[in-house]
XYZ file of C-alpha atoms in Angstrom:
555
model
C 3.289 5.463 3.824
C 3.733 1.935 2.267
C 6.302 -0.715 3.081
C 7.186 -2.985 0.262
C 8.937 -6.205 0.482
C 11.187 -6.892 -2.597
C 11.451 -10.748 -2.651
C 13.018 -10.837 -6.165
C 10.468 -13.458 -7.341
C 10.062 -14.181 -10.889
C 6.495 -14.251 -12.275
C 5.550 -14.850 -15.695
C 2.468 -14.451 -17.853
C 1.585 -15.215 -21.578
C 1.977 -12.446 -24.011
C -1.202 -11.071 -25.520
C -1.219 -9.259 -28.923
C -4.846 -8.327 -29.051
C -5.329 -4.502 -29.291
C -1.835 -3.584 -28.257
C -0.603 -0.010 -28.734
C 2.652 1.729 -27.634
C 4.070 5.294 -27.274
C 7.508 4.000 -26.194
C 9.678 1.048 -27.218
C 9.808 0.018 -23.505
C 6.143 -0.435 -22.945
C 2.953 -1.449 -24.798
C -0.607 -1.810 -23.576
C -3.785 -3.725 -24.291
C -7.374 -2.506 -23.518
C -10.242 -4.644 -22.516
C -13.775 -4.645 -23.731
C -15.983 -2.380 -21.682
C -17.935 -3.702 -18.702
C -20.492 -2.393 -16.254
C -19.086 0.147 -13.733
C -19.694 -0.489 -10.050
C -18.721 2.729 -8.343
C -17.234 2.701 -4.717
C -15.083 5.166 -2.657
C -12.711 2.329 -1.619
C -11.660 -0.281 -4.370
C -9.251 -3.202 -3.686
C -7.327 -5.136 -6.377
C -5.727 -8.671 -5.892
C -3.726 -10.446 -8.302
C -2.679 -14.050 -8.595
C -1.927 -16.650 -11.215
C -2.768 -14.405 -14.076
C -6.180 -13.474 -12.691
C -7.370 -10.268 -10.908
C -9.948 -9.895 -8.068
C -11.589 -6.384 -7.849
C -13.488 -5.882 -4.563
C -15.810 -2.751 -4.581
C -17.845 -2.186 -1.373
C -20.673 0.412 -1.503
C -23.529 1.201 0.764
C -25.388 -2.068 1.519
C -23.436 -4.337 -0.698
C -20.063 -5.609 -1.906
C -19.250 -6.559 -5.494
C -16.483 -9.112 -6.363
C -15.316 -9.053 -10.008
C -12.783 -11.758 -11.345
C -10.868 -11.017 -14.523
C -8.526 -13.170 -16.772
C -5.306 -11.192 -17.212
C -4.285 -12.838 -20.509
C -7.561 -12.029 -22.255
C -8.810 -9.265 -19.872
C -12.150 -10.796 -20.097
C -14.522 -10.668 -17.128
C -14.949 -14.166 -15.693
C -17.418 -13.500 -13.027
C -19.422 -11.070 -10.986
C -20.626 -11.818 -7.406
C -22.689 -9.441 -5.386
C -23.132 -9.690 -1.621
C -26.062 -7.890 0.013
C -25.709 -9.480 3.511
C -23.711 -6.784 5.071
C -25.302 -4.582 7.925
C -26.798 -1.225 6.881
C -24.242 0.747 8.848
C -20.955 -1.158 7.926
C -17.802 0.672 7.153
C -15.001 -1.006 5.232
C -11.762 -0.838 7.236
C -9.270 -2.589 5.064
C -8.061 -5.505 2.760
C -5.122 -7.625 3.914
C -3.133 -10.619 2.700
C -1.760 -13.120 4.985
C 0.268 -15.581 3.152
C -2.098 -17.553 1.071
C -5.237 -15.927 2.640
C -7.202 -12.794 1.735
C -9.307 -10.943 4.346
C -11.933 -8.080 4.160
C -12.237 -6.167 7.304
C -15.188 -3.895 8.211
C -16.624 -2.416 11.395
C -20.314 -1.891 12.569
C -21.432 0.605 15.299
C -24.301 -0.872 17.305
C -25.872 2.485 18.109
C -26.149 5.089 21.017
C -28.225 2.557 23.130
C -25.566 -0.086 23.628
C -22.508 1.799 22.196
C -20.334 -1.178 20.961
C -17.820 -0.935 18.277
C -17.394 -4.150 16.452
C -14.823 -5.378 13.923
C -15.880 -8.260 11.446
C -13.830 -10.035 8.824
C -14.759 -12.133 5.718
C -12.187 -14.354 3.914
C -12.146 -14.338 0.175
C -11.286 -17.332 -1.843
C -9.209 -16.160 -4.712
C -9.795 -19.254 -6.917
C -13.551 -18.942 -6.865
C -13.745 -15.234 -6.537
C -16.216 -15.676 -3.643
C -16.407 -14.959 0.190
C -15.750 -18.340 1.836
C -18.511 -17.782 4.621
C -20.504 -15.363 6.532
C -18.715 -12.744 8.570
C -16.938 -13.492 11.812
C -16.746 -11.085 14.599
C -13.218 -10.441 15.526
C -13.429 -7.609 18.178
C -16.314 -6.244 20.277
C -15.546 -3.095 22.145
C -17.753 -1.511 24.678
C -17.487 2.244 24.073
C -16.556 4.608 21.141
C -13.361 4.606 18.960
C -11.818 7.553 17.178
C -11.087 7.701 13.512
C -10.706 10.305 10.776
C -13.749 11.878 8.954
C -14.581 11.212 5.327
C -15.771 14.352 3.579
C -17.776 15.128 0.482
C -17.323 18.170 -1.593
C -20.505 20.253 -2.194
C -21.308 23.460 -3.705
C -18.806 26.264 -3.360
C -15.955 23.776 -2.729
C -16.847 23.267 1.008
C -16.225 19.854 2.615
C -18.770 18.287 4.682
C -18.241 15.427 7.036
C -20.246 12.317 6.375
C -18.835 9.770 8.727
C -15.957 8.310 10.726
C -13.806 5.747 8.966
C -10.652 3.722 9.618
C -11.201 3.220 13.152
C -8.817 0.178 12.962
C -5.297 -0.028 11.575
C -3.849 -3.350 10.307
C -0.005 -4.163 10.360
C 1.408 -7.423 9.069
C 4.613 -8.952 9.810
C 7.486 -9.354 7.154
C 6.656 -13.085 6.655
C 2.752 -12.354 6.590
C 2.360 -14.834 9.343
C 1.050 -12.274 12.004
C -1.286 -9.401 11.824
C -1.680 -6.556 14.495
C -5.015 -4.696 14.821
C -4.765 -1.315 16.574
C -7.462 0.975 17.663
C -7.771 4.061 19.765
C -10.595 4.717 22.364
C -12.459 7.964 22.076
C -10.937 10.144 25.018
C -13.119 10.911 27.924
C -11.407 14.200 28.654
C -11.567 16.802 25.653
C -8.482 18.820 26.949
C -5.446 17.178 25.392
C -3.081 18.506 28.056
C -5.066 16.226 30.497
C -6.074 13.328 28.432
C -4.146 10.101 28.025
C -4.759 7.951 24.903
C -5.813 4.342 25.414
C -4.589 2.229 22.457
C -5.715 -1.265 22.078
C -3.638 -4.084 20.470
C -4.702 -7.388 19.236
C -2.349 -9.868 17.478
C -3.598 -12.845 15.339
C -1.877 -15.586 13.217
C -2.497 -16.010 9.541
C -5.732 -17.964 10.303
C -6.921 -15.004 12.509
C -6.771 -17.004 15.623
C -5.949 -14.528 18.423
C -2.433 -14.821 19.987
C -2.777 -11.864 22.479
C -4.616 -8.634 23.217
C -4.143 -5.795 25.667
C -5.141 -2.158 26.035
C -2.338 0.408 27.023
C -2.695 3.703 28.705
C -0.024 5.832 27.015
C 2.768 7.209 29.307
C 2.276 10.862 28.103
C -0.675 13.111 27.514
C -2.210 13.590 23.931
C -0.467 17.021 23.900
C 2.830 15.600 24.704
C 2.773 12.651 22.299
C 2.141 11.757 18.653
C 2.196 8.305 17.220
C 4.231 7.944 14.249
C 4.149 4.434 13.089
C 3.176 0.888 14.198
C 4.796 -2.383 13.371
C 4.596 -6.213 14.273
C 7.503 -8.662 14.021
C 7.214 -12.442 13.183
C 6.980 -13.421 16.812
C 3.938 -11.342 17.314
C 5.504 -8.468 19.311
C 4.109 -5.042 18.662
C 6.158 -1.893 18.331
C 5.010 1.902 18.361
C 7.085 4.827 17.398
C 6.154 8.054 19.218
C 7.241 11.641 18.967
C 7.371 12.852 22.682
C 7.349 16.607 23.264
C 9.181 18.241 26.117
C 6.442 20.680 27.243
C 2.874 21.717 26.258
C 3.902 24.342 23.701
C 2.670 24.179 19.985
C 4.175 20.828 19.274
C 6.469 20.947 16.065
C 6.675 24.758 16.193
C 9.996 26.146 17.587
C 11.536 29.551 17.991
C 14.158 30.711 15.432
C 16.860 30.648 18.004
C 16.174 27.057 19.042
C 19.145 24.773 17.987
C 17.591 21.641 19.705
C 14.281 19.943 18.854
C 11.280 20.327 21.191
C 10.807 16.655 21.173
C 12.507 13.320 20.930
C 11.464 9.919 19.620
C 10.650 6.775 21.535
C 10.210 3.279 20.869
C 7.469 1.355 22.680
C 7.817 -2.435 22.610
C 4.441 -4.199 23.311
C 4.732 -7.961 24.011
C 2.406 -10.718 24.987
C 4.505 -11.665 28.115
C 4.473 -8.180 29.749
C 1.646 -5.669 30.660
C 4.261 -2.836 30.837
C 5.461 -0.802 27.850
C 9.245 -1.181 27.356
C 10.501 2.227 26.083
C 13.701 3.074 24.204
C 14.792 6.697 23.605
C 15.841 7.495 20.135
C 18.402 10.365 20.195
C 19.570 11.732 16.638
C 21.435 14.629 18.277
C 20.858 18.022 16.593
C 18.787 16.426 13.869
C 14.895 17.252 13.624
C 13.259 14.157 12.447
C 10.801 14.774 9.450
C 8.994 11.542 8.925
C 9.904 8.206 10.368
C 8.973 4.636 9.627
C 9.465 1.390 11.589
C 9.740 -2.053 9.881
C 11.081 -5.561 10.267
C 14.209 -6.556 8.385
C 15.158 -9.933 6.974
C 18.060 -10.134 9.516
C 15.455 -9.920 12.493
C 16.261 -6.267 13.483
C 13.524 -3.640 13.533
C 14.688 -0.724 11.315
C 13.938 3.119 11.665
C 14.288 5.288 8.713
C 13.045 8.620 7.279
C 14.186 12.222 6.585
C 15.740 14.741 8.826
C 16.409 18.703 8.912
C 19.460 20.106 10.552
C 19.103 21.594 13.973
C 19.792 25.060 12.656
C 16.917 25.102 10.041
C 13.608 26.452 10.780
C 11.207 24.395 8.449
C 10.557 21.032 10.016
C 8.640 19.673 6.976
C 11.797 20.086 4.872
C 14.555 17.470 4.292
C 18.403 17.948 4.590
C 18.943 14.241 4.225
C 17.843 10.701 5.306
C 18.754 8.433 8.084
C 18.566 4.821 9.069
C 19.286 2.734 12.249
C 18.603 -0.637 13.639
C 16.950 -1.717 16.819
C 17.727 -5.160 18.416
C 14.967 -7.201 19.936
C 16.174 -6.058 23.343
C 15.690 -2.433 22.356
C 19.297 -1.363 21.774
C 19.993 1.127 18.933
C 22.821 0.190 16.482
C 24.288 1.067 13.062
C 23.049 4.668 13.029
C 23.708 6.228 9.550
C 22.681 9.644 7.940
C 23.100 10.822 4.282
C 22.871 14.337 3.166
C 21.184 15.360 0.030
C 23.646 16.707 -2.482
C 23.350 20.283 -3.718
C 23.601 19.074 -7.341
C 20.445 16.929 -6.734
C 18.591 19.776 -5.097
C 19.292 22.018 -8.008
C 17.930 19.879 -10.621
C 14.655 21.027 -12.469
C 14.457 24.239 -10.605
C 14.524 28.003 -11.289
C 17.951 29.894 -11.508
C 17.001 31.913 -8.569
C 16.336 28.845 -6.603
C 19.615 27.434 -7.588
C 21.315 30.609 -6.275
C 19.397 30.609 -2.989
C 20.322 26.850 -2.512
C 23.964 27.672 -3.109
C 23.918 30.433 -0.543
C 22.141 28.233 1.975
C 24.682 25.359 1.241
C 27.486 27.471 2.499
C 25.833 27.486 5.945
C 24.659 23.930 5.757
C 20.931 24.899 5.225
C 20.196 23.944 1.691
C 17.224 21.499 1.906
C 14.457 19.695 0.041
C 11.235 21.455 0.669
C 7.993 19.880 1.822
C 9.470 16.400 1.686
C 7.415 13.554 2.877
C 8.317 9.802 2.952
C 6.001 7.625 0.816
C 7.544 4.160 0.289
C 10.132 1.956 1.825
C 11.417 -0.998 -0.325
C 13.062 -3.687 1.675
C 15.159 -6.213 -0.194
C 16.279 -9.759 0.771
C 19.941 -8.655 0.240
C 19.684 -6.232 3.138
C 19.434 -3.176 0.912
C 16.847 -0.468 1.332
C 15.350 2.109 -0.969
C 13.441 5.240 0.260
C 10.995 7.118 -1.833
C 10.008 10.701 -0.774
C 7.601 13.227 -2.395
C 6.978 16.839 -2.363
C 3.549 17.430 -1.094
C 1.913 20.529 0.304
C -1.264 22.511 0.324
C -1.887 26.164 -0.955
C -4.758 28.331 0.244
C -6.186 30.761 -2.385
C -8.118 33.761 -1.304
C -10.600 35.197 -3.922
C -13.552 37.660 -3.887
C -16.070 34.787 -3.502
C -14.114 33.168 -0.569
C -11.295 30.690 -0.219
C -10.457 27.365 -1.612
C -7.315 25.041 -1.398
C -5.232 23.169 -3.986
C -3.197 20.084 -3.185
C 0.185 19.721 -4.841
C 2.362 16.683 -5.554
C 5.725 17.532 -6.947
C 9.355 16.137 -7.282
C 10.195 12.592 -6.046
C 13.374 11.688 -4.334
C 14.549 8.073 -4.784
C 17.464 6.900 -2.565
C 19.198 3.483 -2.409
C 21.178 2.381 0.635
C 23.118 -0.785 -0.123
C 23.488 -3.945 2.231
C 26.685 -2.421 3.851
C 24.850 0.813 4.708
C 26.471 3.013 2.151
C 24.360 5.424 -0.206
C 24.523 3.650 -3.556
C 22.748 6.334 -5.505
C 20.050 9.208 -5.108
C 17.856 10.275 -8.017
C 15.435 13.357 -8.273
C 12.317 12.821 -10.542
C 10.800 15.923 -11.917
C 6.953 16.332 -11.421
C 4.380 19.027 -10.976
C 0.840 17.934 -10.076
C -1.899 20.109 -8.626
C -5.694 19.416 -8.122
C -8.592 19.767 -5.695
C -11.659 17.509 -4.923
C -14.536 17.718 -7.194
C -18.135 18.239 -6.218
C -19.519 15.048 -4.740
C -16.245 13.454 -4.457
C -15.489 11.651 -1.129
C -11.949 11.658 0.520
C -10.351 11.076 3.837
C -9.926 14.442 5.664
C -7.017 13.017 7.715
C -5.007 12.677 4.539
C -3.955 15.106 1.825
C -6.395 14.746 -1.200
C -4.731 12.653 -3.961
C -7.210 12.168 -6.810
C -5.245 11.043 -9.826
C -2.002 12.533 -8.560
C 1.040 11.137 -6.825
C 2.854 7.892 -8.374
C 2.926 4.068 -8.301
C 5.985 2.105 -7.756
C 7.018 -1.283 -9.452
C 10.123 -3.310 -9.754
C 11.159 -5.959 -12.356
C 14.317 -7.378 -13.757
C 16.623 -5.419 -11.768
C 14.914 -2.015 -12.326
C 12.629 0.253 -10.405
C 9.719 1.956 -12.100
C 7.940 5.130 -10.855
C 4.690 5.590 -12.757
C 2.517 8.753 -12.760
C 0.238 11.124 -14.951
C 2.218 13.893 -16.406
C 1.794 16.882 -18.710
C 2.760 16.048 -22.398
C 4.998 19.077 -22.471
C 7.320 17.151 -20.151
C 8.176 14.252 -22.591
C 11.682 15.656 -23.482
C 12.412 17.578 -20.204
C 16.114 18.455 -19.833
C 17.885 18.587 -16.219
C 17.927 22.322 -16.526
C 14.164 22.684 -17.277
C 11.311 22.997 -14.853
C 8.308 20.605 -15.513
C 5.049 21.915 -16.880
C 2.171 21.534 -14.507
C -0.297 18.649 -14.706
C -3.789 19.485 -13.714
C -5.747 16.687 -12.013
C -8.714 15.614 -13.910
C -7.556 17.075 -17.267
C -6.016 14.148 -19.230
C -2.386 13.506 -19.145
C 0.271 11.012 -20.288
C 0.960 7.897 -18.082
C 4.719 8.461 -17.665
C 7.366 6.008 -16.176
C 10.876 6.589 -14.927
C 13.116 3.501 -14.938
C 16.009 3.247 -12.581
C 18.673 0.559 -12.633
C 19.097 -0.993 -9.328
C 22.793 -1.572 -9.499
C 23.977 1.684 -11.275
C 21.149 4.092 -10.647
C 21.049 4.912 -14.392
C 17.688 6.462 -15.097
C 15.707 6.794 -18.253
C 12.035 7.909 -19.101
C 9.227 6.678 -21.316
C 5.606 7.484 -22.061
C 3.240 4.604 -21.761
C -0.249 6.084 -22.982
C -2.204 9.157 -23.488
C -5.503 9.087 -21.403
C -7.195 11.262 -23.932
C -6.573 8.816 -26.762
C -6.186 5.267 -25.172
C -7.660 3.881 -28.433
C -8.702 5.869 -31.613
C -12.134 6.555 -30.153
C -11.695 6.204 -26.411
C -10.682 8.691 -23.852
C -10.428 7.404 -20.200
C -11.218 9.042 -16.983
C -10.935 8.707 -13.036
C -7.271 7.580 -13.219
C -6.039 6.725 -9.671
C -2.871 5.013 -8.474
C -4.902 3.231 -6.101
C -6.554 1.380 -9.236
C -3.163 -0.193 -10.333
C -2.239 -3.816 -9.511
C 0.943 -5.570 -10.589
C 0.105 -8.762 -12.334
C 3.445 -10.273 -13.247
C 7.132 -9.556 -13.101
C 6.991 -7.374 -16.237
C 3.394 -6.312 -16.245
C 0.613 -4.232 -14.557
C -2.984 -3.452 -14.956
C -5.004 -0.403 -14.335
C -8.763 0.155 -14.177
C -10.251 3.435 -15.496
C -13.713 4.808 -16.317
C -14.751 5.298 -20.119
C -18.127 7.060 -19.396
C -21.486 5.477 -20.532
C -21.406 3.826 -17.104
C -18.561 1.420 -18.222
C -15.077 0.652 -17.024
C -12.290 -0.859 -18.886
C -8.980 -2.606 -17.928
C -5.730 -1.441 -19.414
C -2.802 -4.045 -19.301
C 0.897 -2.635 -19.589
C 3.731 -4.790 -20.550
C 7.203 -3.630 -19.691
C 9.864 -4.767 -22.184
């Protein structure tokens, strides 16, 4: 889940006419000359002053490519082979005017030390500024999700542990919190207590404070939902705390109260104790929650909920927000129900009738809803973006396989006064599964070229994703045709006016015919970078071991 700060800055970039095409009057695009592909499971893209840095770590080296946005020409290529053999990239972070690449390295079974290193990147030169600096050295093992590779028969094979460290930055990008979790010594989660490490640094990566905390509840009784750090360097942890050792989120049909409650843990430099605040939403079951710092100095919690009478905890009846003072007091609690007319858009008639029957008992809900983005504006307004995501298991004579689904999007704006300004449903049907040899994080739902990207410019919000060409002229009472991941698609954009909520749709490009002789592949929303107030760039594969950049201008 991403937290996006909307500062309403105006960026400009000179207009380029070379090789432009357009499908919609609101968009045009330019394609670069092909250049050598450097494949990598993780790719990072940075943009500044009409230039792009692309950082591609793979095996024993890291490649840094620099591009000119105006001409889309490759300026420089730097390859670094001075990384350790067993290094694992943990993340890329921006702290005000500085860019850092973090990676971990395991010392081996003899010494068993987990180490975190960092290298700063000079954007202007497109180079690492110096050799790596060791940031953290931990005696013992850490936990983290496995990355998997798909082999013959569609089976996933674990090939290593990644993302052992999490990185959270403050709203003003002056502080960064590094979080890790020690591998439990006791395998029984009813008896084991998590040990979570917190280290807080300033923008120059000077350590401000660090401490390891033993959690107050067993692994069975507690799930970590989110972390945050404020501009003073205080850490925050949101936890779901269960009332017994039963099967966590599962509840009996007759239950009218959740089997858990939420707690906020405050972690500060001046105290070795965890300051806890219980979060009570009454009869609402929380489905997705996020914590972030506001411009007013409060910490804000927001997410989706289901009513206490419902049985499906992964569905959403509405959304909620509340503020937490620096002293841990809850204020300004608000909830917003999803209207029936929104639920009944782009669905089958039988689904509409079912929703209408459920609505009479207060049970109509948005199925399989997950919180994806939070957009925080300087004026105090907030926008939540949720997406339908679920997995389907298919049984065949030759065995089983799963498909991953990314469907409708719900975009909701809460104004500075705490009122619901508007709520929009965006129709989308996407389905796919990992391909042979493809590497992905097993702790997350497989994404591929599915889901969406978010941009804002000139008072409008843009939701961009690959769609089926059959959905170009979709009406409110029609169901979207399915887009199959990896089979072409139209890059589609929905524009929503921030003030009025008025929504329009446009098609940007056809991946099967970007130019008269070019089809592109390996589209991913993770390969898109915003380069100006009215512009973004995506990198795609064109085969023949070559990539291209596509620059999209928004009118």
